[in-house]
CSV table of C-alpha atoms in Angstrom, one decimal:
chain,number,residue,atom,x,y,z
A,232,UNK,CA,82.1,77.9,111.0
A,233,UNK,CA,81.7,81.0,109.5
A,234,UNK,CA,79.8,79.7,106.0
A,235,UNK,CA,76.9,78.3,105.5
A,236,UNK,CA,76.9,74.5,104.6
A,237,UNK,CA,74.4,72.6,102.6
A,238,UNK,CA,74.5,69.0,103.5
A,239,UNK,CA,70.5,68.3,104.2
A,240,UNK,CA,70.4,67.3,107.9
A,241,UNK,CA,74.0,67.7,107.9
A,242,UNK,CA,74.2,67.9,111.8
A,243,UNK,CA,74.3,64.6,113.0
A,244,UNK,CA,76.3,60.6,113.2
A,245,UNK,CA,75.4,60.5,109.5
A,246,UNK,CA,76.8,64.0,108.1
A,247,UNK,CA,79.8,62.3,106.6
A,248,UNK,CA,78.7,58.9,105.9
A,249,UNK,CA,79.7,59.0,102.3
A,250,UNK,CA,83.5,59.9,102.9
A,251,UNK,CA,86.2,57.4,101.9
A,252,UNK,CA,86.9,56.1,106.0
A,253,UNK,CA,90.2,54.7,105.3
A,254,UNK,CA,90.9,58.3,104.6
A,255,UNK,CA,88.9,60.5,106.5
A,256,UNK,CA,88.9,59.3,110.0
A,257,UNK,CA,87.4,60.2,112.9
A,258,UNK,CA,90.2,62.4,113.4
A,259,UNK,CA,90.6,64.1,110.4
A,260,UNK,CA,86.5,64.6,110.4
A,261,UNK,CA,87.2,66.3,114.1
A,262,UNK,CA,90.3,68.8,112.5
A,263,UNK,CA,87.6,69.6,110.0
A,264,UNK,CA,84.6,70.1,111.9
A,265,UNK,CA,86.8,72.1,114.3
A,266,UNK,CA,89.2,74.0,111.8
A,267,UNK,CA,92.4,73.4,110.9
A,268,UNK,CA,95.2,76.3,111.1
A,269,UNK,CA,94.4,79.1,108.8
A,270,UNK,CA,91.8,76.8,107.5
A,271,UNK,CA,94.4,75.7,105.1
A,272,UNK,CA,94.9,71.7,105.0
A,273,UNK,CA,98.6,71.0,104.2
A,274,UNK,CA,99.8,67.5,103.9
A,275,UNK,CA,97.3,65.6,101.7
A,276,UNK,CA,99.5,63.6,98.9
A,277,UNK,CA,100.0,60.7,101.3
A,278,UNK,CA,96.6,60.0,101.4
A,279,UNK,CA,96.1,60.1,97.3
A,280,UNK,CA,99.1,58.0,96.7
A,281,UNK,CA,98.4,55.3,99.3
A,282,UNK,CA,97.3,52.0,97.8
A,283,UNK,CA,95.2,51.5,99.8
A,284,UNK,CA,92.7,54.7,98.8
A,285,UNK,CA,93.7,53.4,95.1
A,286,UNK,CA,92.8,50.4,95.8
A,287,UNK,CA,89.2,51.9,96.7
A,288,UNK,CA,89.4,54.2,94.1
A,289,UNK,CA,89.4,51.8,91.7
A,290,UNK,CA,86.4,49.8,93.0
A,291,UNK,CA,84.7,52.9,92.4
A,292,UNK,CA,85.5,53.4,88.5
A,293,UNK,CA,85.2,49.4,87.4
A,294,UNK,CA,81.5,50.0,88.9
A,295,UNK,CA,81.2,52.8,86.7
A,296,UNK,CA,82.5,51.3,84.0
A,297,UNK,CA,83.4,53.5,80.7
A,298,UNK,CA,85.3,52.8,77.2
A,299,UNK,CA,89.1,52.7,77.0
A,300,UNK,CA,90.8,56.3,77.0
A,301,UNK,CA,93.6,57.5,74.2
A,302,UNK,CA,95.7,54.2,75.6
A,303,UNK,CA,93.5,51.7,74.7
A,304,UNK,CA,93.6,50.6,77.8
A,305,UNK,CA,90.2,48.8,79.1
A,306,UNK,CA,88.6,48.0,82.5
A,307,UNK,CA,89.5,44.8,81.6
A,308,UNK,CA,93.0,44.8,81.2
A,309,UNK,CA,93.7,46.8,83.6
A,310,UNK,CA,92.4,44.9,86.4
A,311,UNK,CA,94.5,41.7,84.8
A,312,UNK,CA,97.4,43.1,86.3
A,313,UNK,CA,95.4,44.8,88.8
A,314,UNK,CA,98.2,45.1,91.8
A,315,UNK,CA,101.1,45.8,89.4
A,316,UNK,CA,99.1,49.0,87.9
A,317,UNK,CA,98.1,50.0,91.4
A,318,UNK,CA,101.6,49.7,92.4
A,319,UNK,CA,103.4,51.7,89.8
A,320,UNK,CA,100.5,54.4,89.8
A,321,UNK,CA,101.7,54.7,93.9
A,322,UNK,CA,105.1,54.8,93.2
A,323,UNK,CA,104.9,57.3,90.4
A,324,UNK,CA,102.7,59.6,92.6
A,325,UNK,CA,104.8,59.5,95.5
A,326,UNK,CA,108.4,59.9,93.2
A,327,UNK,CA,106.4,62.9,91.6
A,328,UNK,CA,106.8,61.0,88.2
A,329,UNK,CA,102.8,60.4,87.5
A,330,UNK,CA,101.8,62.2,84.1
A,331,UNK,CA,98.5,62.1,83.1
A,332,UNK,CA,97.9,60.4,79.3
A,333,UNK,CA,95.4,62.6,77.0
A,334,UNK,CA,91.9,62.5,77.3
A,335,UNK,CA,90.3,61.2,74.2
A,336,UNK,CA,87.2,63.2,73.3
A,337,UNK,CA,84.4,62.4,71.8
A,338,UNK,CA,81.1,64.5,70.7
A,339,UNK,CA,77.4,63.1,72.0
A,340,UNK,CA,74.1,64.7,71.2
A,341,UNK,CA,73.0,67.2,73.4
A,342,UNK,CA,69.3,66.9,74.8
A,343,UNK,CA,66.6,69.2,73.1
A,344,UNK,CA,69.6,71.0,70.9
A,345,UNK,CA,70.8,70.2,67.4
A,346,UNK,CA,74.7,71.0,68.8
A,347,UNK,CA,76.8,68.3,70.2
A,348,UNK,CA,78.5,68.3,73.5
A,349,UNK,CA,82.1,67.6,74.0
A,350,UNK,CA,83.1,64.4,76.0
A,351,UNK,CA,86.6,63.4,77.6
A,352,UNK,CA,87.3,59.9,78.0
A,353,UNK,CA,90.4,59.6,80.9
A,354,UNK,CA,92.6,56.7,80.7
A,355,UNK,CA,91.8,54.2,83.3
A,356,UNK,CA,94.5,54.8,84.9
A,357,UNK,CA,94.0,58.5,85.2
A,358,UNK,CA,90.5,57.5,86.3
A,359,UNK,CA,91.5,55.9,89.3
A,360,UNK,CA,94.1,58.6,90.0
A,361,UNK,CA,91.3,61.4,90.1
A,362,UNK,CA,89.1,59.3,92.5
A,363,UNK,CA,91.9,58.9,94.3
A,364,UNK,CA,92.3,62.5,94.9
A,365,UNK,CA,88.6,63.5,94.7
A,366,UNK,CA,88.3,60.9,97.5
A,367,UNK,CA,90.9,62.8,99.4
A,368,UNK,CA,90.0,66.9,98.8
A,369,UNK,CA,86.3,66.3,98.2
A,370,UNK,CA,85.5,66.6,102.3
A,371,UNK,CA,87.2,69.9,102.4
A,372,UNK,CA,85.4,71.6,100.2
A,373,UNK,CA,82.1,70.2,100.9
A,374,UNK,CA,82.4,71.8,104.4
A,375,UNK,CA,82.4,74.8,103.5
A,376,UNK,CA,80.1,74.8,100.0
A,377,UNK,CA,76.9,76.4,100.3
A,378,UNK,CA,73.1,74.8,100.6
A,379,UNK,CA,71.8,76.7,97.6
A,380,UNK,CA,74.1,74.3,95.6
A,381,UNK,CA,72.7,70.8,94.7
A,382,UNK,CA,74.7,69.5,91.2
A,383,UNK,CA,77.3,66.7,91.8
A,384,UNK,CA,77.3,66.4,95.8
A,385,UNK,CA,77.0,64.0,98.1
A,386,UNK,CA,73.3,63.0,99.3
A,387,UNK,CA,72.1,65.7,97.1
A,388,UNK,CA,70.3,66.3,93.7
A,389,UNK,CA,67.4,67.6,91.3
A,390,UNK,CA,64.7,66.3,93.4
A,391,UNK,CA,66.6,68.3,96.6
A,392,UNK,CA,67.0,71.4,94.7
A,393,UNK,CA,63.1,70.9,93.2
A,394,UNK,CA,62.0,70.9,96.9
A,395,UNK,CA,63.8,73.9,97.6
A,396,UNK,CA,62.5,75.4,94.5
A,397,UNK,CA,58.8,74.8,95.5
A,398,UNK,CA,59.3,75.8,99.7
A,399,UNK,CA,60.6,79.5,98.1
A,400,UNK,CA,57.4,79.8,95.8
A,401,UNK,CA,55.1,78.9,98.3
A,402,UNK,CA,56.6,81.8,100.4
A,403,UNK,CA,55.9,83.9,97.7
A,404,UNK,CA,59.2,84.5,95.6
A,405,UNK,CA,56.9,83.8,92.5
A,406,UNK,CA,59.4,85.7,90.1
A,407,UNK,CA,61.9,83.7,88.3
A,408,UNK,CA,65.1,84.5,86.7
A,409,UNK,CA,66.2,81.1,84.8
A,410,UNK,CA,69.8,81.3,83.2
A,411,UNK,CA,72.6,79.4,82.9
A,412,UNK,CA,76.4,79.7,81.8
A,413,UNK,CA,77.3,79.4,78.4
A,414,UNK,CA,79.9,76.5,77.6
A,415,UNK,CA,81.2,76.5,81.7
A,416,UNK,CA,82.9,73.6,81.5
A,417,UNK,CA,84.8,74.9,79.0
A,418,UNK,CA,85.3,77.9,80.2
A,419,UNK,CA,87.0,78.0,83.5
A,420,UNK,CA,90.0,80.1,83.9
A,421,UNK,CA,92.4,77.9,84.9
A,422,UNK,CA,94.4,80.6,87.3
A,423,UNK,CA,91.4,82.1,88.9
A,424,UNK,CA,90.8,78.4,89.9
A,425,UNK,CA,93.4,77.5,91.4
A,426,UNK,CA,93.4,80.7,93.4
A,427,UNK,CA,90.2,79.7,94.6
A,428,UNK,CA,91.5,75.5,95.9
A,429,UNK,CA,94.7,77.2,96.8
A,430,UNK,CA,92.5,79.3,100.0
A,431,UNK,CA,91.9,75.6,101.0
A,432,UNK,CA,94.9,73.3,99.9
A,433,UNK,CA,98.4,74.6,100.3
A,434,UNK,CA,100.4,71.3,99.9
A,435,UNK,CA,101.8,72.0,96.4
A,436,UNK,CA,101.9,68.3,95.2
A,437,UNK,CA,98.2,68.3,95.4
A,438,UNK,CA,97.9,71.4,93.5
A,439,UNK,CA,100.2,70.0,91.0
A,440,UNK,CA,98.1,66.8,90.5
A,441,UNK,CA,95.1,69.0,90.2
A,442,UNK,CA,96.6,71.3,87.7
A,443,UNK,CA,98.0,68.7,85.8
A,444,UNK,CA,94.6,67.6,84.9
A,445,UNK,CA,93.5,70.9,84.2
A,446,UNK,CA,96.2,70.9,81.5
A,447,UNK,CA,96.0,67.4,80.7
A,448,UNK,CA,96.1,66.9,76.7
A,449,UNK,CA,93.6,66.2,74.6
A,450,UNK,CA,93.5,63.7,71.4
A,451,UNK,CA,90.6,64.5,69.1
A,452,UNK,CA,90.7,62.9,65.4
A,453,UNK,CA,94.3,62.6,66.0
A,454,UNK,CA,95.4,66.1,67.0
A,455,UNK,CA,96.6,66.9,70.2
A,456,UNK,CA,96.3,69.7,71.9
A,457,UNK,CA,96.6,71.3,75.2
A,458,UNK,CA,93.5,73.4,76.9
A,459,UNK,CA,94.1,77.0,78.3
A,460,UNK,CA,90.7,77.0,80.3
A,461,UNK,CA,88.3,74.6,81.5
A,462,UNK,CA,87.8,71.1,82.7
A,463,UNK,CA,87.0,67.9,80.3
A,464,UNK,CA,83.4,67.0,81.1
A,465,UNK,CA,83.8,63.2,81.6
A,466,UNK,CA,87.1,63.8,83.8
A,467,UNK,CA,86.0,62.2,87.5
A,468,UNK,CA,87.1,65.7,89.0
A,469,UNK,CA,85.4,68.0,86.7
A,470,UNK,CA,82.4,68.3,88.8
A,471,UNK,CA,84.0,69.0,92.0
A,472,UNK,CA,86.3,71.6,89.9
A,473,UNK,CA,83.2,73.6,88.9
A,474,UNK,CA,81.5,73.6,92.2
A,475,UNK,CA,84.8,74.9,93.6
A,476,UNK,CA,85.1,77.8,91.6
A,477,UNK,CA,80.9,78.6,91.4
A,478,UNK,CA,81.4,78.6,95.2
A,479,UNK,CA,82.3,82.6,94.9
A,480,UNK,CA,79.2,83.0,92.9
A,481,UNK,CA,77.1,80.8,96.0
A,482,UNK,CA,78.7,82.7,98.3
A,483,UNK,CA,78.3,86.8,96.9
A,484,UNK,CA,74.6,85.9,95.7
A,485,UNK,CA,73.7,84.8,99.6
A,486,UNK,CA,75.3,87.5,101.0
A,487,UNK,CA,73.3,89.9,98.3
A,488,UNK,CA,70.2,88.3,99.9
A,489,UNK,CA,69.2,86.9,96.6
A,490,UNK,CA,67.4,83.1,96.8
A,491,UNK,CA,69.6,81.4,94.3
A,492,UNK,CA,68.8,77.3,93.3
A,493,UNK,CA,72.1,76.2,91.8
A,494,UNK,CA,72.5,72.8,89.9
A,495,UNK,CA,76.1,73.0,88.3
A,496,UNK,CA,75.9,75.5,85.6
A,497,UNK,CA,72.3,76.0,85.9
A,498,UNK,CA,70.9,78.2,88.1
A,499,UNK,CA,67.9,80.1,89.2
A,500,UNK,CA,67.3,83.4,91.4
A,501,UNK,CA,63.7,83.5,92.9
A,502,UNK,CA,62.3,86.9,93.7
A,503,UNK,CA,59.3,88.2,95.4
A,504,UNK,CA,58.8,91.3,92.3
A,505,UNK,CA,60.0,91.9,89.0
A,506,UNK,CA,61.7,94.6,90.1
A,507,UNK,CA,63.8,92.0,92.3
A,508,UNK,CA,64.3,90.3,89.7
A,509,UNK,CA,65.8,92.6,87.3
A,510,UNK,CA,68.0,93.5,89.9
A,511,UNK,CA,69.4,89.6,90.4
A,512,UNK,CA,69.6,89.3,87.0
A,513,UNK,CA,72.3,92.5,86.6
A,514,UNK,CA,74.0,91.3,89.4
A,515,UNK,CA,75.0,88.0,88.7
A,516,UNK,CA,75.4,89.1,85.4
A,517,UNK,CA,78.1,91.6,86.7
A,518,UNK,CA,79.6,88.9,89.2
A,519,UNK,CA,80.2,86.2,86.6
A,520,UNK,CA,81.7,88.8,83.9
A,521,UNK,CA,84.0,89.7,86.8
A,522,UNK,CA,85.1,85.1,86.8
A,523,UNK,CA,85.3,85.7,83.3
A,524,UNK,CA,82.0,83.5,82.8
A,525,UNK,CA,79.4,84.4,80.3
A,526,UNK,CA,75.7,83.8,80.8
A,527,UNK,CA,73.8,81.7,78.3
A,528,UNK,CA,72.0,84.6,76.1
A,529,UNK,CA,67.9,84.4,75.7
A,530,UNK,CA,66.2,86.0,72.8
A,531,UNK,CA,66.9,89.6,74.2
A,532,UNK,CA,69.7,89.0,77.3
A,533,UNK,CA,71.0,86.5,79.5
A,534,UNK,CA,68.4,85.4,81.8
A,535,UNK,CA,64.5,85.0,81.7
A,536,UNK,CA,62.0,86.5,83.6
A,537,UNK,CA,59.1,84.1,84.1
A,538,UNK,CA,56.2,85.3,86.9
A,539,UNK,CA,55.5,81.9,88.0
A,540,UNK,CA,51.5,82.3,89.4
């Protein structure tokens, strides 16, 4: 394997212990540890339309839980007729005649800031749907994601990526360049995306699933409207989305030889001088005007300088 994984301890019997097994079996988990032709997986939509993965993906979002999307449509009544729903979702996937229903977004406060942060709420159905799929793709991409990434993956999170934080200062990279990206979720080119899943995923129904709820419509205070960039935050595959497309950024920063501490959208680059520093700062700076990404602006530029001893 030619990049850099991230799974903590992720040599081992309990590497891929948190995969879906009634898809990923032992050998699919052998084609992937060993590499598939071109690296390019091909026929994936029988796995997302199966009932039984929907059957398992919708375990997964009635533990959850959540309101009712722009269907009305609750937990509730959807498991009432639990089998018939699972069925037609199948069917429609498999006759290619699944359409996602508009999100329904909502506004919540945003922590330490007087702005509020837009929320999609998926139908239920649509919920189950992108676990279904997230279920399926997710394995692919985490084999080859990098380990300075720690947001919204498997066995991994803050207190991982605080760890990490504290073994590079203690080696002395004591200068700090804190940033993050203004309004990502929003912001994703939808094209440039898909360039980036379509290096991994060539089967074209896939792609069209995952597009679709890149496009999906949106119902807020009764207007719709359809998004030309980003991906609802609230939308089960969102997260996975924006680790797929931040994987260029992973990738170019570690081959820079910059120590960068990634959680989604917010990121750090450790340095051993200020000098360094400056130096990460223009780079990524460069690298995510060229995703068409903007970094969140300080007081006088994107990015802050802070000598940490």
């Amino acid at each position: 394997m030619s990049e850099e994984t991230i799974q903590a301890g992720d040599t081992g019997p309990d590497k891929w212990d948190w995969v879906e097994r009634t898809v990923w079996t032992d050998r699919m988990l052998e084609a992937l540890e060993n590499g598939v032709k071109g690296d390019i997986w091909y026929s994936l939509i029988d796995k997302v339309h199966r009932l039984g993965t929907l059957a398992n993906a919708w375990q997964y979002v009635r533990r959850a839980g959540g309101a009712a999307g722009s269907d009305q449509q609750s937990l509730e009544q959807f498991e009432k007729r639990l089998d018939e729903n699972l069925e037609k979702l199948s069917e429609e996937l498999r006759t290619q005649k699944y359409r996602p229903r508009p999100i329904r977004r909502t506004y919540i406060d945003k922590p330490g800031s007087k702005e509020k942060r837009p929320l999609g709420i998926p139908s239920v159905r649509d919920r189950v749907v992108q676990t279904a799929l997230k279920m399926v793709i997710e394995p692919i991409f985490e084999h080859i994601f990098m380990s300075n990434s720690y947001g919204f993956r498997p066995r991994k999170g803050c207190k991982d990526a605080l760890r990490r934080v504290e073994g590079l200062l203690s080696k002395g990279y004591t200068w700090v360049v804190d940033t993050d990206l203004k309004s990502y979720f929003d912001s994703i080119p939808h094209n440039r995306l898909m360039e980036v899943v379509q290096e991994y995923i060539a089967d074209s129904r896939v792609l069209g699933l995952i597009e679709g709820f890149l496009k999906q419509e949106i119902l807020e205070d009764l207007q719709l409207w359809t998004p030309e960039r980003g991906a609802p935050q609230g939308a089960v595959i969102s997260p996975l989305l924006s680790n797929i497309y931040l994987h260029t950024v992973d990738k170019a920063m570690k081959t820079a030889g910059y120590e960068m501490v990634r959680y989604a959208d917010d990121f750090i680059i450790l340095c051993k001088s200020r000098q360094e520093a400056e130096s990460a700062l223009a780079f990524v700076s460069e690298l995510t005007r060229k995703l068409e990404l903007i970094l969140h602006a300080g007081e006088d530029q994107p990015g802050r300088f802070l000598p940490s001893r």
